[in-house]
Amino acid sequence: MTASQTPLVVVGDAMLDHDLCGRAERLAPDAPVPVVHGTRRSSRPGGAALAACLAAADGRPVTLVTALGADAASDTLRELLAGRVGLVEVPLEGTLSSKTRVMAGDRPLLRLDDGDGRAREASPQAVAAVAAAGGVLVADYGRGTADVLRDALAHTAAPVVWDPHVSGRPPVPGVRLATPSAQEARAFARRLDDAEAGDTAGLRTAARDARTLVRAWQAQAVAVTLGERGALLSHGETPLLVPTPAAATGDPCGAGDRFAAAAAGLLADGTHTEAAVQAAVHAATRYVAEGGARAVAVADEPETDTMPSADAVRTAARVRAAGGTVVAAGGCFDLLHAGHVALLQAARRAGDCLVVCVNSDDSVRRRKGDGRPLVPAADRVRVLRALECVDAVAVFDEDTPERILGELRPHIWAKGGDYARSRLPEQPLVESWGGQVLLLPYLDGRSTTGLARRAAQAPTPAGGHPR
């Protein structure tokens, strides 16, 4: 086993998260609230379960110790975790916590919370998993899993990273690293010194709170996460500011879990704390830039020709997690010809996977007229998937592919060279997460319109009837 594969045990409160994603382009006539339409529902592991999945995506064995019950949400979460992480359960009293976000693009409009279950007691299997761990991440969401295993966590020989929550208890003494957000650090520090509320975004406040918590928690280090500003690492004296490598726009949900999971894995591998925190800041920045928690989401609805393919999203997420380059290309691909194939082959050579974004039948009809498409979307998708250079296909129903690009967040968006004299409408979107638009040459004389015209003008045989 290599150092990068040190097993990690994640202890904490798992949740089930749902997103209802759509477009908000107007207000309701009866109230000043947005109308969200075209919604798609997806589900994903949340809380400690999200942290465990993100740690596993780094390529290491991960075991999640969490409280699950006999309710429907627990059953759904078990299905989502199958094949991703090992699972050791402790009894849950009540129903599993779940939250549903209503989203307009990347912007949350509303959150609905359900379930108030708490861990009831430890189990021998859970205690044994903590004792045998090569590294431990405590993802505490204040629902009791860390509490019932507190004695085991206090006595493990493995390095412990503790991601605290204001609803939970402080970390056990001696943790290698605690990772509160600025707001959480301020709340914990105020309980200790009864200080007045301060500016949680201020570096001075964060430094003072980190110093207070290092001493009060007897932690070896505290890293206060500061969102887009990075993290502030303190061993109790002069702090170290670790800035983000670049500005990242997107949904930040789960960025703290990504930070803590990366830091815990690296510390388990023997990395020094400063280097682990710097790498964790970079990992969290990439996570936000590449789509955030959507990378581990699974669509609840059956896939249709007008929905982004769940396979395409999973393919892109898998390649990103392995450090590869995701390439996407788009078009109608009606009557697939040699020019299309040459373009797709060139696009595939630019990265480690190629996702093809295909206009739906309605989208083609709006762009090309009532006579198109000549080939329905299901057949076009089947032909594209048969090409060796194509790793996944997704269909979009809009006139432009911005929405599906936001789902995939490719590193490269490849288009034919006939766009060289114009700026693509989706170019600002691709560049917003650090992606690049790449133009590739077309083969001369190849086009679907030309093929269709020549087929319609086929000569009539001598008998007077077309063949």
Short mmCIF file of C-alpha atoms in Angstrom, two decimals:
data_model
loop_
_atom_site.label_atom_id
_atom_site.label_comp_id
_atom_site.label_asym_id
_atom_site.label_seq_id
_atom_site.Cartn_x
_atom_site.Cartn_y
_atom_site.Cartn_z
CA MET A 1 0.00 0.00 0.00
CA THR A 2 1.43 3.39 -0.98
CA ALA A 3 1.37 6.47 1.25
CA SER A 4 -1.35 8.03 -0.88
CA GLN A 5 -3.63 5.08 -0.07
CA THR A 6 -3.58 5.30 3.74
CA PRO A 7 -7.01 4.14 4.93
CA LEU A 8 -9.20 6.86 6.41
CA VAL A 9 -12.12 6.48 8.81
CA VAL A 10 -14.74 9.24 8.68
CA VAL A 11 -16.84 9.53 11.85
CA GLY A 12 -19.84 11.82 11.87
CA ASP A 13 -23.43 12.57 11.05
CA ALA A 14 -24.52 11.54 7.57
CA MET A 15 -27.39 13.29 5.81
CA LEU A 16 -29.33 12.93 2.58
CA ASP A 17 -29.29 16.02 0.38
CA HIS A 18 -31.60 16.88 -2.51
CA ASP A 19 -31.40 19.68 -5.07
CA LEU A 20 -34.28 20.99 -7.14
CA CYS A 21 -32.47 22.88 -9.92
CA GLY A 22 -34.24 25.04 -12.47
CA ARG A 23 -34.42 28.49 -14.00
CA ALA A 24 -35.87 31.61 -12.35
CA GLU A 25 -36.69 34.26 -14.94
CA ARG A 26 -39.73 36.01 -13.46
CA LEU A 27 -41.60 36.74 -10.24
CA ALA A 28 -44.92 35.19 -9.30
CA PRO A 29 -47.93 37.45 -10.00
CA ASP A 30 -49.40 36.88 -6.52
CA ALA A 31 -46.23 37.44 -4.46
CA PRO A 32 -42.73 38.90 -4.99
CA VAL A 33 -41.09 35.47 -5.11
CA PRO A 34 -39.17 33.83 -7.97
CA VAL A 35 -40.91 31.26 -10.14
CA VAL A 36 -38.59 28.28 -10.68
CA HIS A 37 -39.41 26.14 -13.71
CA GLY A 38 -37.78 23.34 -15.64
CA THR A 39 -36.70 21.75 -12.36
CA ARG A 40 -34.62 18.60 -12.15
CA ARG A 41 -34.29 16.72 -8.87
CA SER A 42 -31.05 15.05 -7.79
CA SER A 43 -29.89 13.41 -4.57
CA ARG A 44 -26.47 13.02 -3.02
CA PRO A 45 -24.78 12.02 0.23
CA GLY A 46 -24.59 14.93 2.66
CA GLY A 47 -22.78 15.82 5.86
CA ALA A 48 -20.24 13.21 6.92
CA ALA A 49 -21.32 11.01 4.00
CA LEU A 50 -20.29 13.73 1.54
CA ALA A 51 -16.94 14.11 3.29
CA ALA A 52 -16.39 10.35 3.04
CA CYS A 53 -17.20 10.29 -0.69
CA LEU A 54 -14.84 13.20 -1.34
CA ALA A 55 -12.05 11.46 0.57
CA ALA A 56 -12.64 8.27 -1.41
CA ALA A 57 -12.43 10.25 -4.65
CA ASP A 58 -8.80 10.99 -3.71
CA GLY A 59 -8.07 7.31 -4.27
CA ARG A 60 -7.86 6.00 -0.72
CA PRO A 61 -9.89 3.35 1.14
CA VAL A 62 -12.53 5.07 3.26
CA THR A 63 -14.83 3.72 5.95
CA LEU A 64 -17.77 5.85 7.10
CA VAL A 65 -18.96 5.38 10.68
CA THR A 66 -22.36 7.00 11.02
CA ALA A 67 -25.87 6.62 12.41
CA LEU A 68 -28.52 5.17 10.09
CA GLY A 69 -31.99 3.83 10.76
CA ALA A 70 -34.87 1.95 9.16
CA ASP A 71 -36.40 5.02 7.47
CA ALA A 72 -36.62 5.67 3.74
CA ALA A 73 -33.95 8.38 3.77
CA SER A 74 -31.46 6.00 5.42
CA ASP A 75 -32.21 3.35 2.80
CA THR A 76 -31.66 5.84 -0.02
CA LEU A 77 -28.36 6.96 1.46
CA ARG A 78 -27.18 3.36 1.76
CA GLU A 79 -27.84 2.91 -1.96
CA LEU A 80 -25.93 6.10 -2.81
CA LEU A 81 -22.93 5.01 -0.74
CA ALA A 82 -22.78 1.46 -2.10
CA GLY A 83 -19.53 0.90 -3.96
CA ARG A 84 -18.09 4.25 -2.86
CA VAL A 85 -17.12 3.76 0.78
CA GLY A 86 -17.23 1.08 3.45
CA LEU A 87 -20.06 1.56 5.93
CA VAL A 88 -20.15 0.86 9.68
CA GLU A 89 -23.48 1.82 11.24
CA VAL A 90 -24.47 2.86 14.73
CA PRO A 91 -28.16 2.95 15.72
CA LEU A 92 -30.18 6.05 14.79
CA GLU A 93 -33.02 7.22 17.00
CA GLY A 94 -35.59 9.00 14.80
CA THR A 95 -35.31 9.60 11.06
CA LEU A 96 -32.22 10.57 9.09
CA SER A 97 -31.72 14.29 8.56
CA SER A 98 -32.21 15.46 4.98
CA LYS A 99 -32.30 18.85 3.31
CA THR A 100 -33.72 20.00 0.00
CA ARG A 101 -32.38 23.09 -1.75
CA VAL A 102 -34.39 24.92 -4.39
CA MET A 103 -31.81 26.30 -6.83
CA ALA A 104 -31.88 28.80 -9.69
CA GLY A 105 -28.70 27.87 -11.50
CA ASP A 106 -25.96 27.95 -8.83
CA ARG A 107 -27.97 30.22 -6.53
CA PRO A 108 -29.99 28.67 -3.67
CA LEU A 109 -33.38 30.29 -3.13
CA LEU A 110 -34.79 28.14 -0.32
CA ARG A 111 -33.85 25.19 1.89
CA LEU A 112 -36.24 22.70 3.44
CA ASP A 113 -34.99 20.54 6.35
CA ASP A 114 -36.51 17.23 7.47
CA GLY A 115 -35.58 14.58 10.01
CA ASP A 116 -34.27 15.04 13.54
CA GLY A 117 -32.62 11.69 14.17
CA ARG A 118 -29.64 11.34 16.52
CA ALA A 119 -27.10 8.60 17.15
CA ARG A 120 -28.31 6.50 20.06
CA GLU A 121 -25.20 4.56 21.10
CA ALA A 122 -21.85 3.24 19.89
CA SER A 123 -21.41 -0.24 18.49
CA PRO A 124 -18.44 -2.62 18.92
CA GLN A 125 -17.83 -2.50 15.15
CA ALA A 126 -17.66 1.30 15.20
CA VAL A 127 -15.22 1.36 18.14
CA ALA A 128 -13.04 -1.22 16.40
CA ALA A 129 -13.03 0.79 13.15
CA VAL A 130 -11.78 3.90 14.97
CA ALA A 131 -9.13 1.92 16.83
CA ALA A 132 -7.77 0.39 13.60
CA ALA A 133 -7.80 3.59 11.53
CA GLY A 134 -4.75 4.94 9.74
CA GLY A 135 -6.32 8.41 9.94
CA VAL A 136 -9.58 9.80 11.29
CA LEU A 137 -11.80 12.64 10.09
CA VAL A 138 -14.59 13.68 12.45
CA ALA A 139 -17.30 15.42 10.45
CA ASP A 140 -19.47 16.56 13.33
CA TYR A 141 -22.87 18.00 12.44
CA GLY A 142 -24.18 18.03 16.00
CA ARG A 143 -26.35 14.91 15.74
CA GLY A 144 -24.53 12.68 18.19
CA THR A 145 -22.28 10.28 16.25
CA ALA A 146 -19.08 11.91 17.49
CA ASP A 147 -20.54 12.05 21.00
CA VAL A 148 -21.26 8.31 21.30
CA LEU A 149 -17.75 7.53 20.00
CA ARG A 150 -15.97 10.25 21.96
CA ASP A 151 -13.99 7.89 24.17
CA ALA A 152 -12.74 5.88 21.17
CA LEU A 153 -11.78 9.08 19.37
CA ALA A 154 -9.88 10.35 22.41
CA HIS A 155 -7.75 7.18 22.58
CA THR A 156 -7.03 6.41 18.91
CA ALA A 157 -3.38 6.45 17.89
CA ALA A 158 -4.25 7.76 14.42
CA PRO A 159 -3.99 11.47 13.51
CA VAL A 160 -7.41 13.08 13.98
CA VAL A 161 -8.84 15.99 11.99
CA TRP A 162 -11.97 17.39 13.63
CA ASP A 163 -14.42 19.48 11.61
CA PRO A 164 -16.64 20.93 14.36
CA HIS A 165 -20.18 22.26 14.30
CA VAL A 166 -21.66 24.88 16.62
CA SER A 167 -24.41 22.39 17.56
CA GLY A 168 -21.82 19.83 18.63
CA ARG A 169 -19.21 19.55 21.36
CA PRO A 170 -15.59 20.73 21.08
CA PRO A 171 -13.00 18.29 19.71
CA VAL A 172 -11.39 15.79 22.05
CA PRO A 173 -8.01 16.98 23.42
CA GLY A 174 -4.95 16.37 21.29
CA VAL A 175 -6.41 16.39 17.77
CA ARG A 176 -3.86 17.02 15.02
CA LEU A 177 -6.02 19.66 13.33
CA ALA A 178 -9.41 21.31 13.91
CA THR A 179 -11.06 22.99 10.93
CA PRO A 180 -13.85 25.39 11.98
CA SER A 181 -15.17 28.03 9.62
CA ALA A 182 -14.71 31.64 10.68
CA GLN A 183 -18.29 31.76 11.95
CA GLU A 184 -17.87 28.52 13.90
CA ALA A 185 -14.53 29.64 15.39
CA ARG A 186 -16.14 32.91 16.51
CA ALA A 187 -19.06 31.08 18.13
CA PHE A 188 -16.81 28.63 20.01
CA ALA A 189 -14.43 31.39 21.13
CA ARG A 190 -17.28 33.52 22.44
CA ARG A 191 -18.40 30.65 24.65
CA LEU A 192 -14.93 30.58 26.16
CA ASP A 193 -14.17 34.28 26.65
CA ASP A 194 -17.65 35.82 26.55
CA ALA A 195 -16.34 38.38 24.05
CA GLU A 196 -18.54 40.60 21.99
CA ALA A 197 -19.41 39.51 18.47
CA GLY A 198 -16.71 40.42 15.96
CA ASP A 199 -16.30 40.56 12.22
CA THR A 200 -16.06 36.88 11.26
CA ALA A 201 -14.45 37.82 7.94
CA GLY A 202 -11.62 39.76 9.62
CA LEU A 203 -8.17 38.20 9.77
CA ARG A 204 -7.48 39.69 13.20
CA THR A 205 -10.62 38.10 14.63
CA ALA A 206 -9.86 34.76 13.00
CA ALA A 207 -6.28 34.79 14.32
CA ARG A 208 -7.42 35.60 17.86
CA ASP A 209 -10.12 32.93 17.78
CA ALA A 210 -7.73 30.30 16.39
CA ARG A 211 -5.20 31.03 19.15
CA THR A 212 -7.94 30.78 21.78
CA LEU A 213 -9.18 27.45 20.42
CA VAL A 214 -5.73 25.88 20.12
CA ARG A 215 -5.23 26.41 23.82
CA ALA A 216 -8.75 25.63 25.01
CA TRP A 217 -9.08 22.48 22.89
CA GLN A 218 -5.46 21.38 23.43
CA ALA A 219 -5.28 20.95 19.67
CA GLN A 220 -1.97 20.74 17.87
CA ALA A 221 -3.32 23.19 15.27
CA VAL A 222 -6.48 25.01 14.19
CA ALA A 223 -7.18 26.00 10.59
CA VAL A 224 -9.96 28.58 10.32
CA THR A 225 -11.48 28.38 6.85
CA LEU A 226 -12.21 31.75 5.26
CA GLY A 227 -14.10 30.85 2.10
CA GLU A 228 -12.68 32.48 -1.02
CA ARG A 229 -9.86 34.01 1.07
CA GLY A 230 -8.39 30.60 1.96
CA ALA A 231 -7.55 29.44 5.49
CA LEU A 232 -5.69 30.74 8.55
CA LEU A 233 -3.51 28.12 10.26
CA SER A 234 -2.49 28.59 13.89
CA HIS A 235 -0.40 26.51 16.28
CA GLY A 236 -1.16 29.00 19.05
CA GLU A 237 1.18 31.83 18.12
CA THR A 238 1.74 33.75 14.86
CA PRO A 239 -0.76 32.37 12.29
CA LEU A 240 -0.08 31.40 8.68
CA LEU A 241 -2.48 32.69 5.99
CA VAL A 242 -2.92 30.17 3.16
CA PRO A 243 -4.67 32.01 0.30
CA THR A 244 -6.68 30.35 -2.45
CA PRO A 245 -4.74 29.85 -5.70
CA ALA A 246 -7.44 31.57 -7.77
CA ALA A 247 -10.93 33.02 -7.46
CA ALA A 248 -13.52 30.28 -7.89
CA THR A 249 -17.15 30.95 -8.70
CA GLY A 250 -19.87 28.39 -8.17
CA ASP A 251 -21.83 26.56 -5.52
CA PRO A 252 -19.70 26.42 -2.31
CA CYS A 253 -21.89 23.80 -0.61
CA GLY A 254 -19.56 21.13 0.77
CA ALA A 255 -16.34 23.12 0.34
CA GLY A 256 -15.60 22.76 4.06
CA ASP A 257 -16.01 18.99 3.77
CA ARG A 258 -13.66 18.98 0.77
CA PHE A 259 -11.08 20.95 2.78
CA ALA A 260 -11.30 18.70 5.83
CA ALA A 261 -11.27 15.47 3.78
CA ALA A 262 -8.16 16.52 1.86
CA ALA A 263 -6.34 17.62 5.01
CA ALA A 264 -7.25 14.44 6.90
CA GLY A 265 -6.03 12.17 4.12
CA LEU A 266 -2.74 14.01 3.75
CA LEU A 267 -2.06 14.05 7.49
CA ALA A 268 -2.77 10.32 7.57
CA ASP A 269 -0.15 9.95 4.83
CA GLY A 270 2.41 11.72 7.03
CA THR A 271 2.32 15.15 5.36
CA HIS A 272 3.33 18.14 7.51
CA THR A 273 0.41 20.25 8.72
CA GLU A 274 1.35 23.37 6.75
CA ALA A 275 1.64 21.43 3.48
CA ALA A 276 -1.60 19.54 4.18
CA VAL A 277 -3.53 22.77 4.79
CA GLN A 278 -2.14 24.37 1.64
CA ALA A 279 -3.12 21.34 -0.44
CA ALA A 280 -6.55 21.30 1.20
CA VAL A 281 -7.14 24.95 0.26
CA HIS A 282 -6.26 24.11 -3.34
CA ALA A 283 -8.55 21.07 -3.27
CA ALA A 284 -11.48 23.11 -1.93
CA THR A 285 -10.92 25.78 -4.59
CA ARG A 286 -10.93 23.19 -7.38
CA TYR A 287 -14.03 21.59 -5.87
CA VAL A 288 -16.01 24.84 -6.08
CA ALA A 289 -14.69 25.66 -9.56
CA GLU A 290 -15.61 22.23 -10.90
CA GLY A 291 -19.22 22.16 -9.75
CA GLY A 292 -19.11 21.43 -6.03
CA ALA A 293 -21.46 18.85 -4.57
CA ARG A 294 -23.17 18.26 -7.92
CA ALA A 295 -20.23 16.04 -8.88
CA VAL A 296 -21.50 13.36 -6.45
CA ALA A 297 -25.23 13.87 -7.19
CA VAL A 298 -27.43 11.31 -8.91
CA ALA A 299 -30.56 12.31 -10.83
CA ASP A 300 -33.75 11.03 -9.19
CA GLU A 301 -35.88 11.12 -12.32
CA PRO A 302 -35.53 8.58 -15.14
CA GLU A 303 -33.17 9.88 -17.79
CA THR A 304 -34.81 11.41 -20.86
CA ASP A 305 -33.53 12.88 -24.07
CA THR A 306 -33.89 16.42 -22.70
CA MET A 307 -32.00 15.84 -19.44
CA PRO A 308 -28.25 15.88 -18.90
CA SER A 309 -27.07 12.30 -18.77
CA ALA A 310 -26.22 11.12 -15.28
CA ASP A 311 -23.53 8.99 -16.89
CA ALA A 312 -21.96 12.08 -18.44
CA VAL A 313 -21.87 13.91 -15.11
CA ARG A 314 -20.38 10.89 -13.34
CA THR A 315 -17.80 10.43 -16.09
CA ALA A 316 -16.67 14.05 -15.82
CA ALA A 317 -16.53 13.86 -12.02
CA ARG A 318 -14.49 10.65 -12.08
CA VAL A 319 -11.92 12.06 -14.50
CA ARG A 320 -11.62 15.31 -12.50
CA ALA A 321 -11.14 13.36 -9.26
CA ALA A 322 -8.27 11.46 -10.88
CA GLY A 323 -6.61 14.73 -11.94
CA GLY A 324 -7.53 14.35 -15.62
CA THR A 325 -8.75 16.87 -18.18
CA VAL A 326 -12.44 16.87 -19.13
CA VAL A 327 -13.20 17.90 -22.71
CA ALA A 328 -16.71 18.65 -23.98
CA ALA A 329 -17.91 19.27 -27.52
CA GLY A 330 -21.37 20.21 -28.70
CA GLY A 331 -23.63 20.30 -31.70
CA CYS A 332 -26.64 18.79 -33.46
CA PHE A 333 -24.70 15.90 -35.05
CA ASP A 334 -27.56 15.27 -37.47
CA LEU A 335 -26.41 12.79 -40.17
CA LEU A 336 -23.03 12.09 -38.58
CA HIS A 337 -20.31 12.53 -41.21
CA ALA A 338 -16.51 12.49 -41.56
CA GLY A 339 -16.22 16.14 -40.51
CA HIS A 340 -17.98 15.39 -37.22
CA VAL A 341 -15.78 12.37 -36.58
CA ALA A 342 -12.56 14.30 -37.27
CA LEU A 343 -13.66 17.06 -34.88
CA LEU A 344 -14.53 14.59 -32.11
CA GLN A 345 -11.31 12.65 -32.52
CA ALA A 346 -9.28 15.85 -32.27
CA ALA A 347 -11.27 16.94 -29.19
CA ARG A 348 -10.67 13.60 -27.46
CA ARG A 349 -6.92 13.92 -28.00
CA ALA A 350 -6.99 17.24 -26.11
CA GLY A 351 -7.85 15.60 -22.78
CA ASP A 352 -8.62 12.44 -20.85
CA CYS A 353 -12.32 12.08 -21.64
CA LEU A 354 -14.79 13.53 -24.15
CA VAL A 355 -18.40 14.34 -23.30
CA VAL A 356 -20.56 15.23 -26.31
CA CYS A 357 -23.43 17.67 -25.68
CA VAL A 358 -26.20 17.13 -28.23
CA ASN A 359 -29.13 19.41 -29.10
CA SER A 360 -32.50 17.78 -28.47
CA ASP A 361 -35.01 17.41 -31.32
CA ASP A 362 -36.89 20.56 -30.24
CA SER A 363 -33.65 22.50 -29.97
CA VAL A 364 -32.56 21.43 -33.47
CA ARG A 365 -35.98 22.31 -34.85
CA ARG A 366 -35.81 25.82 -33.42
CA ARG A 367 -32.33 26.33 -34.88
CA LYS A 368 -32.64 24.60 -38.24
CA GLY A 369 -36.34 24.73 -39.13
CA ASP A 370 -39.23 22.27 -39.26
CA GLY A 371 -37.42 19.88 -41.60
CA ARG A 372 -34.77 19.07 -39.04
CA PRO A 373 -33.53 16.98 -37.41
CA LEU A 374 -33.34 14.25 -39.99
CA VAL A 375 -32.34 11.77 -37.29
CA PRO A 376 -34.11 11.74 -33.87
CA ALA A 377 -32.10 12.40 -30.71
CA ALA A 378 -32.20 8.81 -29.44
CA ASP A 379 -30.59 7.56 -32.65
CA ARG A 380 -28.04 10.38 -32.74
CA VAL A 381 -27.02 9.56 -29.16
CA ARG A 382 -26.70 5.86 -29.98
CA VAL A 383 -24.44 6.52 -32.95
CA LEU A 384 -22.25 8.95 -30.99
CA ARG A 385 -21.86 6.54 -28.09
CA ALA A 386 -20.63 3.91 -30.55
CA LEU A 387 -17.61 6.06 -31.46
CA GLU A 388 -14.42 5.00 -29.72
CA CYS A 389 -13.41 8.62 -29.07
CA VAL A 390 -16.65 9.46 -27.20
CA ASP A 391 -16.80 8.65 -23.48
CA ALA A 392 -20.30 9.97 -22.69
CA VAL A 393 -23.21 11.84 -24.30
CA ALA A 394 -25.71 14.27 -22.78
CA VAL A 395 -28.70 15.93 -24.46
CA PHE A 396 -29.80 19.52 -23.81
CA ASP A 397 -33.08 21.15 -24.76
CA GLU A 398 -32.09 24.85 -24.71
CA ASP A 399 -30.88 26.85 -27.71
CA THR A 400 -27.38 27.11 -26.22
CA PRO A 401 -25.53 24.63 -23.98
CA GLU A 402 -24.82 26.89 -20.99
CA ARG A 403 -26.97 24.93 -18.54
CA ILE A 404 -25.45 21.56 -19.32
CA LEU A 405 -21.96 23.06 -19.32
CA GLY A 406 -22.69 24.28 -15.81
CA GLU A 407 -23.46 20.67 -14.86
CA LEU A 408 -20.32 19.26 -16.48
CA ARG A 409 -17.82 22.13 -15.95
CA PRO A 410 -15.31 20.86 -18.53
CA HIS A 411 -11.73 22.05 -18.58
CA ILE A 412 -11.96 22.43 -22.39
CA TRP A 413 -14.98 23.32 -24.54
CA ALA A 414 -14.15 22.31 -28.13
CA LYS A 415 -15.90 23.88 -31.14
CA GLY A 416 -15.39 23.79 -34.89
CA GLY A 417 -13.05 26.34 -36.49
CA ASP A 418 -15.90 28.19 -38.21
CA TYR A 419 -16.40 30.11 -34.93
CA ALA A 420 -12.91 31.64 -35.13
CA ARG A 421 -14.17 35.12 -36.07
CA SER A 422 -16.86 35.34 -33.39
CA ARG A 423 -17.08 35.06 -29.60
CA LEU A 424 -19.13 32.09 -28.48
CA PRO A 425 -22.01 33.01 -26.13
CA GLU A 426 -20.91 30.27 -23.72
CA GLN A 427 -17.27 31.43 -23.60
CA PRO A 428 -17.63 33.70 -20.52
CA LEU A 429 -19.31 30.83 -18.64
CA VAL A 430 -16.55 28.35 -19.46
CA GLU A 431 -13.87 30.85 -18.50
CA SER A 432 -15.63 31.63 -15.18
CA TRP A 433 -14.42 28.33 -13.69
CA GLY A 434 -11.00 28.47 -15.36
CA GLY A 435 -12.01 26.50 -18.45
CA GLN A 436 -10.79 27.18 -21.97
CA VAL A 437 -12.56 27.35 -25.33
CA LEU A 438 -10.60 25.46 -27.97
CA LEU A 439 -11.28 25.79 -31.71
CA LEU A 440 -10.57 22.79 -33.91
CA PRO A 441 -10.48 22.69 -37.72
CA TYR A 442 -13.31 21.22 -39.77
CA LEU A 443 -12.75 19.03 -42.82
CA ASP A 444 -13.60 21.09 -45.90
CA GLY A 445 -16.73 20.27 -47.83
CA ARG A 446 -18.47 18.22 -45.14
CA SER A 447 -21.82 19.35 -43.78
CA THR A 448 -25.16 17.81 -42.89
CA THR A 449 -26.99 20.44 -44.97
CA GLY A 450 -24.89 19.54 -48.02
CA LEU A 451 -25.45 15.83 -47.56
CA ALA A 452 -29.21 16.33 -47.22
CA ARG A 453 -29.31 18.54 -50.35
CA ARG A 454 -27.39 16.01 -52.44
CA ALA A 455 -29.61 13.18 -51.21
CA ALA A 456 -32.73 15.14 -52.19
CA GLN A 457 -31.29 15.77 -55.68
CA ALA A 458 -30.39 12.13 -56.35
CA PRO A 459 -30.82 11.30 -60.08
CA THR A 460 -33.97 9.45 -61.19
CA PRO A 461 -33.23 6.08 -62.87
CA ALA A 462 -34.36 5.31 -66.44
CA GLY A 463 -37.59 3.66 -65.30
CA GLY A 464 -38.78 7.01 -63.97
CA HIS A 465 -38.96 5.98 -60.32
CA PRO A 466 -36.43 6.99 -57.73
CA ARG A 467 -34.59 4.13 -56.12
#
